[in-house]
mmCIF file of C-alpha atoms in Angstrom:
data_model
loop_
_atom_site.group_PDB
_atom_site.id
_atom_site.type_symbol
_atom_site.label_atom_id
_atom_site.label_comp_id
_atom_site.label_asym_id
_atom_site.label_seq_id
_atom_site.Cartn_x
_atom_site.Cartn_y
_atom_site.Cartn_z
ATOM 1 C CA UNK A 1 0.000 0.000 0.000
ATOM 2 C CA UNK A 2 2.522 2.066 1.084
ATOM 3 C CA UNK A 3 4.911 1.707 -2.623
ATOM 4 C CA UNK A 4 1.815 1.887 -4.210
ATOM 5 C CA UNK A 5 0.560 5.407 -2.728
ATOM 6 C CA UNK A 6 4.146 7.034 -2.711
ATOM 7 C CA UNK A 7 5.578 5.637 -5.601
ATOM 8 C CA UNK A 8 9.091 5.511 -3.866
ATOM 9 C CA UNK A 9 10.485 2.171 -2.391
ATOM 10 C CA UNK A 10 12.868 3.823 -0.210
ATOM 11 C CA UNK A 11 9.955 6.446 1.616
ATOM 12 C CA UNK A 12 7.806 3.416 1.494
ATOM 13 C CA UNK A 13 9.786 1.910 3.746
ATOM 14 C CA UNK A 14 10.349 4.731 6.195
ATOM 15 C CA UNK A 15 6.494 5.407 6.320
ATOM 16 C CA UNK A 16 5.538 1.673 6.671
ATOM 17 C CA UNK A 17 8.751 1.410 9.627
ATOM 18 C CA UNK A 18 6.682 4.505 11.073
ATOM 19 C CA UNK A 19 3.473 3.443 11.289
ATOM 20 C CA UNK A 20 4.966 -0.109 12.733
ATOM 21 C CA UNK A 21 6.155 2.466 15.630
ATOM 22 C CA UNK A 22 2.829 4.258 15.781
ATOM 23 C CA UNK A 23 0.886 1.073 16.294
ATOM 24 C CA UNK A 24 2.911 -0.202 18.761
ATOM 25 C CA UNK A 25 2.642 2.814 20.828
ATOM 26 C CA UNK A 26 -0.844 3.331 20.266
ATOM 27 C CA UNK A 27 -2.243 -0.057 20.160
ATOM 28 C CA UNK A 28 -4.000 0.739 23.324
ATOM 29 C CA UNK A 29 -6.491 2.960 21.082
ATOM 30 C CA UNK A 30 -7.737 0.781 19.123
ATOM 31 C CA UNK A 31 -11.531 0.034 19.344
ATOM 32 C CA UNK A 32 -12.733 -3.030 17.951
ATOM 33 C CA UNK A 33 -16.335 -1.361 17.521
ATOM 34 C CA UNK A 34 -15.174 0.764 14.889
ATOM 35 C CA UNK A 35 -13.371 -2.093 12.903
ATOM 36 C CA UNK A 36 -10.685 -4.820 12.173
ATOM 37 C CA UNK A 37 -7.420 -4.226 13.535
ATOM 38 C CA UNK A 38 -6.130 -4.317 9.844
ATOM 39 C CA UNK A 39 -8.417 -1.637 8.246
ATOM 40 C CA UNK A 40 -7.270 0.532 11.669
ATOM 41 C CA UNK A 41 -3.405 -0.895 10.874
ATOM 42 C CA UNK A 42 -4.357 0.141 6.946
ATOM 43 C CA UNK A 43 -6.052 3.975 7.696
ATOM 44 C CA UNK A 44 -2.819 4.522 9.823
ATOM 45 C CA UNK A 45 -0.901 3.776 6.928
ATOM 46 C CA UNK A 46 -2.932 5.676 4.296
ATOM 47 C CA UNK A 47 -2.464 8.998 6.492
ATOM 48 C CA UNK A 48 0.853 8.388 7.185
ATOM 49 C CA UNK A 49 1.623 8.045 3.415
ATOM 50 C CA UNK A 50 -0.275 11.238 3.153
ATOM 51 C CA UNK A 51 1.943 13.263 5.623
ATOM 52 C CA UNK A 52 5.102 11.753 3.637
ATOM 53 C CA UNK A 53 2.673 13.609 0.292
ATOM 54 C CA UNK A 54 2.450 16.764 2.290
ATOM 55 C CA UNK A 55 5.758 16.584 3.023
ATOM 56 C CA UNK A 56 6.881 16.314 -0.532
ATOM 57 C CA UNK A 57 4.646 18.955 -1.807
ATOM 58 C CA UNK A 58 5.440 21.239 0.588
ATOM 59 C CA UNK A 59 9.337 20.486 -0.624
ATOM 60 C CA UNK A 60 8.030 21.098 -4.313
ATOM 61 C CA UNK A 61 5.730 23.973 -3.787
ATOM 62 C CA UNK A 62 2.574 22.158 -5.199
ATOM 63 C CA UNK A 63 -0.358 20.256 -4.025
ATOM 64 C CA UNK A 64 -1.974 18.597 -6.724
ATOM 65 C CA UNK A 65 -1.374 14.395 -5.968
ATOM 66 C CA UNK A 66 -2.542 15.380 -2.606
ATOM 67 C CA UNK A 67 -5.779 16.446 -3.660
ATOM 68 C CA UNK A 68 -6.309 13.945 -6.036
ATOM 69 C CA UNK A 69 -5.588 11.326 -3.390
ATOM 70 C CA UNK A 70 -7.935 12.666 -0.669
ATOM 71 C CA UNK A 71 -10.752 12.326 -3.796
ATOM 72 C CA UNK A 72 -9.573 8.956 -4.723
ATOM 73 C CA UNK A 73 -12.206 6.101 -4.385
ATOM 74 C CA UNK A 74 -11.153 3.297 -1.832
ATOM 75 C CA UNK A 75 -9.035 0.326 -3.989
ATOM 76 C CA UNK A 76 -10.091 -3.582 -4.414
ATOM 77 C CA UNK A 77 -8.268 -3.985 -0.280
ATOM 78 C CA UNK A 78 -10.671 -1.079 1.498
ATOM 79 C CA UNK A 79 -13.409 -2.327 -0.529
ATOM 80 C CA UNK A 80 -12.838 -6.291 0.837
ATOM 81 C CA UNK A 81 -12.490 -5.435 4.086
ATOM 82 C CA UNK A 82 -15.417 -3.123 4.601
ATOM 83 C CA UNK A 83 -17.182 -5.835 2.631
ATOM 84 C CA UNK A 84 -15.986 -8.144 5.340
ATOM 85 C CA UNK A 85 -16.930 -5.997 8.060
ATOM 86 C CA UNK A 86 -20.432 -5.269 6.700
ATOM 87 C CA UNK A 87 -21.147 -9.217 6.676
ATOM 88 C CA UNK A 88 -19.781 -9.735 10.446
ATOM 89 C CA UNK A 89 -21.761 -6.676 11.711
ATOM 90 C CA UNK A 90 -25.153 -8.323 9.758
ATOM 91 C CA UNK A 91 -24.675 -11.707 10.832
ATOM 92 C CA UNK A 92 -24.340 -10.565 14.791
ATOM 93 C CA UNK A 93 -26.925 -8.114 14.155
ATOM 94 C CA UNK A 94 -29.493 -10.848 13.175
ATOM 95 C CA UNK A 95 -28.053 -12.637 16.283
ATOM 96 C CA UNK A 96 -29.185 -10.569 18.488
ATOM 97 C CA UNK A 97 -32.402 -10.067 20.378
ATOM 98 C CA UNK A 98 -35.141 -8.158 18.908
ATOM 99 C CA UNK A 99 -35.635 -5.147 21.145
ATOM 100 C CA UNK A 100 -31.236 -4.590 21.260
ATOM 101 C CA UNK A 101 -31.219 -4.926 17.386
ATOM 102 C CA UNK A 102 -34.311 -2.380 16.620
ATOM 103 C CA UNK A 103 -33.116 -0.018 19.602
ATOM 104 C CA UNK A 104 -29.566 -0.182 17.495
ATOM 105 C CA UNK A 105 -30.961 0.288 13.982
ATOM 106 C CA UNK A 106 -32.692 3.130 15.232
ATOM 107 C CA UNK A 107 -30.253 4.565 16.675
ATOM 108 C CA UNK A 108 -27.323 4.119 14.433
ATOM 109 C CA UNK A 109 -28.670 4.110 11.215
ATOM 110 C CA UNK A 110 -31.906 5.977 11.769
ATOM 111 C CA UNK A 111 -29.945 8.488 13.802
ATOM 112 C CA UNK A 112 -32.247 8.985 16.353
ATOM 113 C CA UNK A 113 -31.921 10.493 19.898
ATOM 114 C CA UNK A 114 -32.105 8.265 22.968
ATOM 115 C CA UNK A 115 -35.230 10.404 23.654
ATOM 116 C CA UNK A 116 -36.881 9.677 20.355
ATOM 117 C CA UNK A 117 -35.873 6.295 20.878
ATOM 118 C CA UNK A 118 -37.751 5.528 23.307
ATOM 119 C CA UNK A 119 -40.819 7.228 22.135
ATOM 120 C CA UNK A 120 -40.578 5.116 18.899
ATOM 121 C CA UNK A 121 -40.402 1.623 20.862
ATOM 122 C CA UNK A 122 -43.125 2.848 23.318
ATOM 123 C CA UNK A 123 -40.185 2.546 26.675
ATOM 124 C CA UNK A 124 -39.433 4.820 29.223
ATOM 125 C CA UNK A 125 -36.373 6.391 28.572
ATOM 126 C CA UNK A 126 -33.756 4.050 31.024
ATOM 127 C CA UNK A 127 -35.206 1.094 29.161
ATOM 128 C CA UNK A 128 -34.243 1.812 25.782
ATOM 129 C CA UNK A 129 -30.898 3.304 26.792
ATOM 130 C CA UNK A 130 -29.837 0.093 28.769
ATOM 131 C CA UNK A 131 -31.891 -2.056 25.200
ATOM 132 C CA UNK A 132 -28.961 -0.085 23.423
ATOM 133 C CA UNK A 133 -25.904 -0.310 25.904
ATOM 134 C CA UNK A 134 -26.882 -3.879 26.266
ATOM 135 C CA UNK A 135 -26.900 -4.459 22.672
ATOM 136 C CA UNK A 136 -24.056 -2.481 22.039
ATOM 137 C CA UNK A 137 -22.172 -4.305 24.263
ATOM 138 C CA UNK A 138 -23.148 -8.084 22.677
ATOM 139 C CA UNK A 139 -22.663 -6.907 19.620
ATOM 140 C CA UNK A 140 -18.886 -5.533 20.383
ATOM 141 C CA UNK A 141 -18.528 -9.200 21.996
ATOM 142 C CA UNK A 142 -20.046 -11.220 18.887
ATOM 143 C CA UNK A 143 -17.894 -8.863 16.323
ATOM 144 C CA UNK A 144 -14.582 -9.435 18.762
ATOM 145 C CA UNK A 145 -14.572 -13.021 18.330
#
């Protein structure tokens, strides 16, 4: 990824050493709610390569390949993963019980408030907030494993 984005073996190298380093010390942060350890491994990378871009440009007086990077569409690696990702998070979905899997949808991909939430499912407030911690927290468990 790295040869491929800079276009330079030898930076390549450097960056991909670096973000080695940065995961390392930072490997505390990662969340597996938010994803894989190798798409968080592979977004580390991509902005890493994009500082070494910066840095270059900067050098050069231009930022053009920056730009068109930022713009480019994710490549045949993003687009597995996420695919990936996407299956894992449907198949616990369906796993789980009703009322944490409709409190989730609702509030994830509906995008509404804890208060509408629980106006929608008909539940006093605490009820559908613990529905969603409670689901939240079996789904992080079935998506961990």
């Amino acid at each position: 990824m790295c040869v491929h984005l800079l276009g330079n073996r030898d930076e390549a190298q450097d960056a991909l050493q670096e973000v080695y380093v940065q995961v390392w010390h930072h490997a505390g942060e990662y969340h597996a709610d938010r994803g894989t350890p190798l798409t968080w491994m592979m977004s580390i990378c991509r902005y890493r390569c994009l500082d070494v871009l910066r840095k270059r440009q900067r050098e050069a007086g231009g930022d053009n390949m920056i730009n068109s990077l930022q713009c480019e569409r994710p490549g045949p690696m993003q687009n597995a993963m996420a695919s990936i990702d996407r299956h894992r998070l449907n198949d616990c979905l369906r796993d789980l019980d009703e009322g944490y899997r409709t409190s989730i949808e609702m509030a994830y991909f509906r995008g509404l408030s804890h208060q509408q939430l629980a106006q929608a499912m008909g539940q006093p407030l605490g009820t559908a907030k613990s529905w969603l911690r409670r689901g939240l927290d079996t789904l992080r468990r079935c998506l961990s494993q």
